[in-house]
């Protein structure tokens, strides 16, 4: 059996064990303190303001295919959509979701319908829209959607390339808050420049934990932090060994 | 919970696919391949549903008194004509390729043109919104790379080419790897949460 595959499986199992251990420890301890990420502080404020002002929240889920590694960021976006749909229950105008991929569009409709059922309100399936199926048609469809609707804040959480700049530009013109996070390096660079509140690297994946999606989201953050330090240690040791020509 | 059966199926299928990737047992590998083939068919079907969703949304907008309904009518006309031509003559027919080469490509190219202007504007806006060290380094790096990528009127500034290569090979690669490591950890965490049933994007939260 390939040694690399075994190492990979061990890594995943260690991650799994750390998540379980962290969730047990968190259950025993009172008060779960997370590092403050300004983007999520502003997002919580924006949710409150949108509910008060009667404006919509728009969540753009990107165009990540469900059969690739991009699916993970899509699931994070759906998690955030679910939390927001439930926390804006008293709003006259429930949140809307746009996506650039068929399966993500269906899942967003399902998530919104699920939240509506939980709150005991009617749900319009058209609140989960597919605005285009290629990168630029998706961007064009989403920006015209932002221009037409009365949107208080835009959350761009998903897989985006450089076309996300067109969406953030439309959002900026509407003077709403724009928060953006993606798994794509080019998209991250663009969002750093164009979004009001960019999320860098793994910050995007922490969205569920910061919006109260459940204790396992917080446990996974602790597991990530531990493994990140392990990886940093291994990289530093590797670099030192390489410096002294041991490797 | 909507239905524990859905959760059990999702967790079971996820575990089989994950183990089939790491462990080289024939049974696991074959099961993984079959499940992925089913998923591929399902995803292809959702693409068709996506087109239908797009059609319904714009049909609603074009038949009711909504702002910019002309755009929706144009989209419906474009979709119907393209679908009709490609469906009747085939996707590689000269008529289908004409639509692709003379309508679709120019539209996407013009959007790319607009994108470059939008990105320059975003850079300027970044300095106005967040005038800190990180933003200055970000813009300065972009300017240096841009200057050295173009011909710069044939002027050769000593050291700039080396600086561009060094930025590309050392800080850019180091930063990208750091971000990718964080993203990879996030991907594993998101996947494991679904395998544990803590996250249910398939409904039932």
PDB file of N, CA, C and O in Angstrom, chain A residues 10-71:
ATOM      1  N   UNK A  10      -3.885   8.755   8.055  1.00  0.00           N
ATOM      2  CA  UNK A  10      -3.549   9.029   9.469  1.00  0.00           C
ATOM      3  C   UNK A  10      -3.829  10.497   9.800  1.00  0.00           C
ATOM      4  O   UNK A  10      -4.393  10.815  10.845  1.00  0.00           O
ATOM      5  N   UNK A  11      -3.457  11.390   8.888  1.00  0.00           N
ATOM      6  CA  UNK A  11      -3.685  12.831   9.108  1.00  0.00           C
ATOM      7  C   UNK A  11      -5.177  13.116   9.300  1.00  0.00           C
ATOM      8  O   UNK A  11      -5.574  13.836  10.216  1.00  0.00           O
ATOM      9  N   UNK A  12      -5.999  12.511   8.421  1.00  0.00           N
ATOM     10  CA  UNK A  12      -7.459  12.729   8.513  1.00  0.00           C
ATOM     11  C   UNK A  12      -8.000  12.165   9.830  1.00  0.00           C
ATOM     12  O   UNK A  12      -8.827  12.798  10.505  1.00  0.00           O
ATOM     13  N   UNK A  13      -7.490  10.966  10.220  1.00  0.00           N
ATOM     14  CA  UNK A  13      -7.961  10.357  11.472  1.00  0.00           C
ATOM     15  C   UNK A  13      -7.550  11.185  12.689  1.00  0.00           C
ATOM     16  O   UNK A  13      -8.326  11.333  13.637  1.00  0.00           O
ATOM     17  N   UNK A  14      -6.327  11.748  12.649  1.00  0.00           N
ATOM     18  CA  UNK A  14      -5.869  12.610  13.751  1.00  0.00           C
ATOM     19  C   UNK A  14      -6.757  13.853  13.826  1.00  0.00           C
ATOM     20  O   UNK A  14      -7.182  14.277  14.905  1.00  0.00           O
ATOM     21  N   UNK A  15      -7.059  14.426  12.678  1.00  0.00           N
ATOM     22  CA  UNK A  15      -7.935  15.602  12.601  1.00  0.00           C
ATOM     23  C   UNK A  15      -9.285  15.275  13.237  1.00  0.00           C
ATOM     24  O   UNK A  15      -9.816  16.025  14.067  1.00  0.00           O
ATOM     25  N   UNK A  16      -9.827  14.107  12.847  1.00  0.00           N
ATOM     26  CA  UNK A  16     -11.125  13.652  13.356  1.00  0.00           C
ATOM     27  C   UNK A  16     -11.065  13.499  14.885  1.00  0.00           C
ATOM     28  O   UNK A  16     -11.945  13.980  15.607  1.00  0.00           O
ATOM     29  N   UNK A  17      -9.981  12.859  15.378  1.00  0.00           N
ATOM     30  CA  UNK A  17      -9.811  12.653  16.819  1.00  0.00           C
ATOM     31  C   UNK A  17      -9.723  13.983  17.561  1.00  0.00           C
ATOM     32  O   UNK A  17     -10.339  14.156  18.622  1.00  0.00           O
ATOM     33  N   UNK A  18      -8.993  14.931  16.983  1.00  0.00           N
ATOM     34  CA  UNK A  18      -8.856  16.255  17.619  1.00  0.00           C
ATOM     35  C   UNK A  18     -10.201  16.984  17.683  1.00  0.00           C
ATOM     36  O   UNK A  18     -10.506  17.657  18.670  1.00  0.00           O
ATOM     37  N   UNK A  19     -10.997  16.838  16.623  1.00  0.00           N
ATOM     38  CA  UNK A  19     -12.319  17.492  16.615  1.00  0.00           C
ATOM     39  C   UNK A  19     -13.219  16.919  17.706  1.00  0.00           C
ATOM     40  O   UNK A  19     -13.897  17.663  18.419  1.00  0.00           O
ATOM     41  N   UNK A  20     -13.182  15.594  17.850  1.00  0.00           N
ATOM     42  CA  UNK A  20     -13.999  14.938  18.890  1.00  0.00           C
ATOM     43  C   UNK A  20     -13.516  15.401  20.278  1.00  0.00           C
ATOM     44  O   UNK A  20     -14.325  15.793  21.127  1.00  0.00           O
ATOM     45  N   UNK A  21     -12.174  15.373  20.478  1.00  0.00           N
ATOM     46  CA  UNK A  21     -11.610  15.757  21.782  1.00  0.00           C
ATOM     47  C   UNK A  21     -11.956  17.213  22.102  1.00  0.00           C
ATOM     48  O   UNK A  21     -12.378  17.530  23.223  1.00  0.00           O
ATOM     49  N   UNK A  22     -11.829  18.091  21.094  1.00  0.00           N
ATOM     50  CA  UNK A  22     -12.130  19.518  21.314  1.00  0.00           C
ATOM     51  C   UNK A  22     -13.602  19.715  21.649  1.00  0.00           C
ATOM     52  O   UNK A  22     -13.939  20.530  22.513  1.00  0.00           O
ATOM     53  N   UNK A  23     -14.486  18.954  20.992  1.00  0.00           N
ATOM     54  CA  UNK A  23     -15.929  19.125  21.273  1.00  0.00           C
ATOM     55  C   UNK A  23     -16.250  18.659  22.692  1.00  0.00           C
ATOM     56  O   UNK A  23     -17.091  19.265  23.367  1.00  0.00           O
ATOM     57  N   UNK A  24     -15.562  17.591  23.167  1.00  0.00           N
ATOM     58  CA  UNK A  24     -15.786  17.102  24.541  1.00  0.00           C
ATOM     59  C   UNK A  24     -15.305  18.148  25.552  1.00  0.00           C
ATOM     60  O   UNK A  24     -16.016  18.485  26.502  1.00  0.00           O
ATOM     61  N   UNK A  25     -14.095  18.689  25.293  1.00  0.00           N
ATOM     62  CA  UNK A  25     -13.525  19.698  26.203  1.00  0.00           C
ATOM     63  C   UNK A  25     -14.417  20.946  26.224  1.00  0.00           C
ATOM     64  O   UNK A  25     -14.708  21.501  27.287  1.00  0.00           O
ATOM     65  N   UNK A  26     -14.894  21.363  25.036  1.00  0.00           N
ATOM     66  CA  UNK A  26     -15.729  22.570  24.952  1.00  0.00           C
ATOM     67  C   UNK A  26     -17.053  22.394  25.687  1.00  0.00           C
ATOM     68  O   UNK A  26     -17.597  23.336  26.245  1.00  0.00           O
ATOM     69  N   UNK A  27     -17.581  21.162  25.662  1.00  0.00           N
ATOM     70  CA  UNK A  27     -18.851  20.896  26.341  1.00  0.00           C
ATOM     71  C   UNK A  27     -18.687  21.048  27.861  1.00  0.00           C
ATOM     72  O   UNK A  27     -19.603  21.451  28.554  1.00  0.00           O
ATOM     73  N   UNK A  28     -17.488  20.685  28.350  1.00  0.00           N
ATOM     74  CA  UNK A  28     -17.243  20.754  29.801  1.00  0.00           C
ATOM     75  C   UNK A  28     -16.961  22.177  30.271  1.00  0.00           C
ATOM     76  O   UNK A  28     -17.259  22.540  31.394  1.00  0.00           O
ATOM     77  N   UNK A  29     -16.370  22.997  29.365  1.00  0.00           N
ATOM     78  CA  UNK A  29     -15.986  24.360  29.757  1.00  0.00           C
ATOM     79  C   UNK A  29     -17.095  25.349  29.446  1.00  0.00           C
ATOM     80  O   UNK A  29     -17.779  25.217  28.435  1.00  0.00           O
ATOM     81  N   UNK A  30     -17.198  26.355  30.289  1.00  0.00           N
ATOM     82  CA  UNK A  30     -18.182  27.423  30.061  1.00  0.00           C
ATOM     83  C   UNK A  30     -17.531  28.510  29.198  1.00  0.00           C
ATOM     84  O   UNK A  30     -16.356  28.813  29.369  1.00  0.00           O
ATOM     85  N   UNK A  31     -18.291  29.111  28.307  1.00  0.00           N
ATOM     86  CA  UNK A  31     -17.802  30.256  27.536  1.00  0.00           C
ATOM     87  C   UNK A  31     -16.728  29.887  26.525  1.00  0.00           C
ATOM     88  O   UNK A  31     -15.622  29.564  26.880  1.00  0.00           O
ATOM     89  N   UNK A  32     -17.116  29.921  25.244  1.00  0.00           N
ATOM     90  CA  UNK A  32     -16.152  29.572  24.192  1.00  0.00           C
ATOM     91  C   UNK A  32     -15.642  30.844  23.559  1.00  0.00           C
ATOM     92  O   UNK A  32     -16.383  31.560  22.903  1.00  0.00           O
ATOM     93  N   UNK A  33     -14.368  31.132  23.804  1.00  0.00           N
ATOM     94  CA  UNK A  33     -13.815  32.392  23.308  1.00  0.00           C
ATOM     95  C   UNK A  33     -13.114  32.158  21.970  1.00  0.00           C
ATOM     96  O   UNK A  33     -12.242  31.300  21.865  1.00  0.00           O
ATOM     97  N   UNK A  34     -13.521  32.938  20.973  1.00  0.00           N
ATOM     98  CA  UNK A  34     -12.888  32.845  19.664  1.00  0.00           C
ATOM     99  C   UNK A  34     -12.125  34.127  19.379  1.00  0.00           C
ATOM    100  O   UNK A  34     -12.503  35.191  19.863  1.00  0.00           O
ATOM    101  N   UNK A  35     -11.059  33.995  18.607  1.00  0.00           N
ATOM    102  CA  UNK A  35     -10.307  35.186  18.184  1.00  0.00           C
ATOM    103  C   UNK A  35     -11.256  36.111  17.407  1.00  0.00           C
ATOM    104  O   UNK A  35     -12.077  35.629  16.608  1.00  0.00           O
ATOM    105  N   UNK A  36     -11.143  37.408  17.642  1.00  0.00           N
ATOM    106  CA  UNK A  36     -12.055  38.336  16.972  1.00  0.00           C
ATOM    107  C   UNK A  36     -11.644  38.555  15.518  1.00  0.00           C
ATOM    108  O   UNK A  36     -10.498  38.914  15.241  1.00  0.00           O
ATOM    109  N   UNK A  37     -12.561  38.309  14.611  1.00  0.00           N
ATOM    110  CA  UNK A  37     -12.324  38.611  13.195  1.00  0.00           C
ATOM    111  C   UNK A  37     -13.238  39.786  12.844  1.00  0.00           C
ATOM    112  O   UNK A  37     -14.467  39.660  12.900  1.00  0.00           O
ATOM    113  N   UNK A  38     -12.644  40.971  12.526  1.00  0.00           N
ATOM    114  CA  UNK A  38     -13.468  42.176  12.305  1.00  0.00           C
ATOM    115  C   UNK A  38     -14.592  41.968  11.290  1.00  0.00           C
ATOM    116  O   UNK A  38     -15.683  42.525  11.449  1.00  0.00           O
ATOM    117  N   UNK A  39     -14.339  41.148  10.261  1.00  0.00           N
ATOM    118  CA  UNK A  39     -15.354  40.939   9.214  1.00  0.00           C
ATOM    119  C   UNK A  39     -16.634  40.342   9.799  1.00  0.00           C
ATOM    120  O   UNK A  39     -17.745  40.764   9.445  1.00  0.00           O
ATOM    121  N   UNK A  40     -16.495  39.394  10.723  1.00  0.00           N
ATOM    122  CA  UNK A  40     -17.689  38.763  11.289  1.00  0.00           C
ATOM    123  C   UNK A  40     -18.385  39.675  12.298  1.00  0.00           C
ATOM    124  O   UNK A  40     -19.598  39.584  12.467  1.00  0.00           O
ATOM    125  N   UNK A  41     -17.596  40.532  12.965  1.00  0.00           N
ATOM    126  CA  UNK A  41     -18.214  41.516  13.880  1.00  0.00           C
ATOM    127  C   UNK A  41     -19.116  42.447  13.054  1.00  0.00           C
ATOM    128  O   UNK A  41     -20.270  42.704  13.397  1.00  0.00           O
ATOM    129  N   UNK A  42     -18.569  42.912  11.918  1.00  0.00           N
ATOM    130  CA  UNK A  42     -19.344  43.818  11.061  1.00  0.00           C
ATOM    131  C   UNK A  42     -20.530  43.102  10.421  1.00  0.00           C
ATOM    132  O   UNK A  42     -21.581  43.695  10.195  1.00  0.00           O
ATOM    133  N   UNK A  43     -20.335  41.811  10.140  1.00  0.00           N
ATOM    134  CA  UNK A  43     -21.431  41.047   9.534  1.00  0.00           C
ATOM    135  C   UNK A  43     -22.617  40.947  10.499  1.00  0.00           C
ATOM    136  O   UNK A  43     -23.764  41.169  10.113  1.00  0.00           O
ATOM    137  N   UNK A  44     -22.320  40.647  11.769  1.00  0.00           N
ATOM    138  CA  UNK A  44     -23.405  40.541  12.757  1.00  0.00           C
ATOM    139  C   UNK A  44     -24.157  41.871  12.876  1.00  0.00           C
ATOM    140  O   UNK A  44     -25.377  41.902  12.970  1.00  0.00           O
ATOM    141  N   UNK A  45     -23.370  42.974  12.835  1.00  0.00           N
ATOM    142  CA  UNK A  45     -23.984  44.301  12.906  1.00  0.00           C
ATOM    143  C   UNK A  45     -24.848  44.543  11.650  1.00  0.00           C
ATOM    144  O   UNK A  45     -25.957  45.058  11.730  1.00  0.00           O
ATOM    145  N   UNK A  46     -24.305  44.124  10.503  1.00  0.00           N
ATOM    146  CA  UNK A  46     -25.030  44.333   9.231  1.00  0.00           C
ATOM    147  C   UNK A  46     -26.328  43.534   9.199  1.00  0.00           C
ATOM    148  O   UNK A  46     -27.335  44.013   8.655  1.00  0.00           O
ATOM    149  N   UNK A  47     -26.316  42.332   9.795  1.00  0.00           N
ATOM    150  CA  UNK A  47     -27.544  41.520   9.834  1.00  0.00           C
ATOM    151  C   UNK A  47     -28.615  42.266  10.635  1.00  0.00           C
ATOM    152  O   UNK A  47     -29.762  42.403  10.197  1.00  0.00           O
ATOM    153  N   UNK A  48     -28.207  42.803  11.794  1.00  0.00           N
ATOM    154  CA  UNK A  48     -29.134  43.558  12.640  1.00  0.00           C
ATOM    155  C   UNK A  48     -29.685  44.784  11.923  1.00  0.00           C
ATOM    156  O   UNK A  48     -30.897  45.046  11.940  1.00  0.00           O
ATOM    157  N   UNK A  49     -28.786  45.512  11.263  1.00  0.00           N
ATOM    158  CA  UNK A  49     -29.199  46.728  10.551  1.00  0.00           C
ATOM    159  C   UNK A  49     -30.156  46.411   9.398  1.00  0.00           C
ATOM    160  O   UNK A  49     -31.128  47.123   9.176  1.00  0.00           O
ATOM    161  N   UNK A  50     -29.868  45.310   8.692  1.00  0.00           N
ATOM    162  CA  UNK A  50     -30.712  44.925   7.552  1.00  0.00           C
ATOM    163  C   UNK A  50     -32.123  44.573   8.026  1.00  0.00           C
ATOM    164  O   UNK A  50     -33.107  44.926   7.380  1.00  0.00           O
ATOM    165  N   UNK A  51     -32.192  43.884   9.174  1.00  0.00           N
ATOM    166  CA  UNK A  51     -33.506  43.516   9.729  1.00  0.00           C
ATOM    167  C   UNK A  51     -34.272  44.789  10.110  1.00  0.00           C
ATOM    168  O   UNK A  51     -35.457  44.928   9.795  1.00  0.00           O
ATOM    169  N   UNK A  52     -33.566  45.727  10.764  1.00  0.00           N
ATOM    170  CA  UNK A  52     -34.218  46.981  11.198  1.00  0.00           C
ATOM    171  C   UNK A  52     -34.671  47.828  10.010  1.00  0.00           C
ATOM    172  O   UNK A  52     -35.772  48.370   9.994  1.00  0.00           O
ATOM    173  N   UNK A  53     -33.792  47.919   8.989  1.00  0.00           N
ATOM    174  CA  UNK A  53     -34.086  48.791   7.841  1.00  0.00           C
ATOM    175  C   UNK A  53     -35.014  48.125   6.827  1.00  0.00           C
ATOM    176  O   UNK A  53     -35.486  48.770   5.895  1.00  0.00           O
ATOM    177  N   UNK A  54     -35.244  46.839   6.972  1.00  0.00           N
ATOM    178  CA  UNK A  54     -36.125  46.130   6.035  1.00  0.00           C
ATOM    179  C   UNK A  54     -35.473  45.890   4.684  1.00  0.00           C
ATOM    180  O   UNK A  54     -36.151  45.756   3.672  1.00  0.00           O
ATOM    181  N   UNK A  55     -34.137  45.856   4.679  1.00  0.00           N
ATOM    182  CA  UNK A  55     -33.443  45.565   3.412  1.00  0.00           C
ATOM    183  C   UNK A  55     -33.020  44.093   3.397  1.00  0.00           C
ATOM    184  O   UNK A  55     -32.989  43.426   4.426  1.00  0.00           O
ATOM    185  N   UNK A  56     -32.677  43.625   2.213  1.00  0.00           N
ATOM    186  CA  UNK A  56     -32.328  42.208   2.063  1.00  0.00           C
ATOM    187  C   UNK A  56     -30.861  41.947   2.318  1.00  0.00           C
ATOM    188  O   UNK A  56     -30.022  42.814   2.125  1.00  0.00           O
ATOM    189  N   UNK A  57     -30.559  40.703   2.707  1.00  0.00           N
ATOM    190  CA  UNK A  57     -29.162  40.251   2.742  1.00  0.00           C
ATOM    191  C   UNK A  57     -28.980  39.325   1.541  1.00  0.00           C
ATOM    192  O   UNK A  57     -29.838  38.483   1.274  1.00  0.00           O
ATOM    193  N   UNK A  58     -27.885  39.515   0.850  1.00  0.00           N
ATOM    194  CA  UNK A  58     -27.625  38.703  -0.336  1.00  0.00           C
ATOM    195  C   UNK A  58     -26.404  37.824  -0.100  1.00  0.00           C
ATOM    196  O   UNK A  58     -25.340  38.327   0.265  1.00  0.00           O
ATOM    197  N   UNK A  59     -26.570  36.534  -0.284  1.00  0.00           N
ATOM    198  CA  UNK A  59     -25.444  35.609  -0.114  1.00  0.00           C
ATOM    199  C   UNK A  59     -25.140  34.997  -1.475  1.00  0.00           C
ATOM    200  O   UNK A  59     -25.988  34.342  -2.084  1.00  0.00           O
ATOM    201  N   UNK A  60     -23.928  35.254  -1.950  1.00  0.00           N
ATOM    202  CA  UNK A  60     -23.519  34.709  -3.237  1.00  0.00           C
ATOM    203  C   UNK A  60     -22.634  33.500  -2.984  1.00  0.00           C
ATOM    204  O   UNK A  60     -21.622  33.594  -2.306  1.00  0.00           O
ATOM    205  N   UNK A  61     -23.039  32.344  -3.509  1.00  0.00           N
ATOM    206  CA  UNK A  61     -22.369  31.086  -3.161  1.00  0.00           C
ATOM    207  C   UNK A  61     -21.304  30.657  -4.164  1.00  0.00           C
ATOM    208  O   UNK A  61     -20.730  29.581  -4.033  1.00  0.00           O
ATOM    209  N   UNK A  62     -21.046  31.481  -5.162  1.00  0.00           N
ATOM    210  CA  UNK A  62     -19.983  31.169  -6.118  1.00  0.00           C
ATOM    211  C   UNK A  62     -20.389  30.075  -7.089  1.00  0.00           C
ATOM    212  O   UNK A  62     -21.571  29.778  -7.265  1.00  0.00           O
ATOM    213  N   UNK A  63     -19.377  29.478  -7.712  1.00  0.00           N
ATOM    214  CA  UNK A  63     -19.661  28.479  -8.748  1.00  0.00           C
ATOM    215  C   UNK A  63     -18.808  27.226  -8.554  1.00  0.00           C
ATOM    216  O   UNK A  63     -18.316  26.635  -9.508  1.00  0.00           O
ATOM    217  N   UNK A  64     -18.615  26.874  -7.270  1.00  0.00           N
ATOM    218  CA  UNK A  64     -17.807  25.687  -6.965  1.00  0.00           C
ATOM    219  C   UNK A  64     -18.544  24.413  -7.301  1.00  0.00           C
ATOM    220  O   UNK A  64     -19.687  24.233  -6.922  1.00  0.00           O
ATOM    221  N   UNK A  65     -17.882  23.534  -8.051  1.00  0.00           N
ATOM    222  CA  UNK A  65     -18.526  22.275  -8.430  1.00  0.00           C
ATOM    223  C   UNK A  65     -18.529  21.310  -7.252  1.00  0.00           C
ATOM    224  O   UNK A  65     -17.540  21.209  -6.525  1.00  0.00           O
ATOM    225  N   UNK A  66     -19.630  20.590  -7.115  1.00  0.00           N
ATOM    226  CA  UNK A  66     -19.765  19.714  -5.947  1.00  0.00           C
ATOM    227  C   UNK A  66     -18.887  18.466  -6.036  1.00  0.00           C
ATOM    228  O   UNK A  66     -18.695  17.777  -5.049  1.00  0.00           O
ATOM    229  N   UNK A  67     -18.348  18.171  -7.228  1.00  0.00           N
ATOM    230  CA  UNK A  67     -17.489  16.989  -7.347  1.00  0.00           C
ATOM    231  C   UNK A  67     -16.007  17.351  -7.313  1.00  0.00           C
ATOM    232  O   UNK A  67     -15.172  16.629  -7.827  1.00  0.00           O
ATOM    233  N   UNK A  68     -15.689  18.489  -6.741  1.00  0.00           N
ATOM    234  CA  UNK A  68     -14.282  18.891  -6.655  1.00  0.00           C
ATOM    235  C   UNK A  68     -13.999  19.404  -5.244  1.00  0.00           C
ATOM    236  O   UNK A  68     -14.903  19.454  -4.407  1.00  0.00           O
ATOM    237  N   UNK A  69     -12.745  19.805  -4.996  1.00  0.00           N
ATOM    238  CA  UNK A  69     -12.402  20.326  -3.669  1.00  0.00           C
ATOM    239  C   UNK A  69     -13.105  21.662  -3.397  1.00  0.00           C
ATOM    240  O   UNK A  69     -13.158  22.124  -2.267  1.00  0.00           O
ATOM    241  N   UNK A  70     -13.646  22.285  -4.455  1.00  0.00           N
ATOM    242  CA  UNK A  70     -14.385  23.551  -4.291  1.00  0.00           C
ATOM    243  C   UNK A  70     -15.704  23.348  -3.549  1.00  0.00           C
ATOM    244  O   UNK A  70     -16.322  24.313  -3.102  1.00  0.00           O
ATOM    245  N   UNK A  71     -16.135  22.091  -3.442  1.00  0.00           N
ATOM    246  CA  UNK A  71     -17.426  21.835  -2.790  1.00  0.00           C
ATOM    247  C   UNK A  71     -17.400  22.286  -1.327  1.00  0.00           C
ATOM    248  O   UNK A  71     -18.412  22.752  -0.802  1.00  0.00           O
TER     249      UNK A  71
END
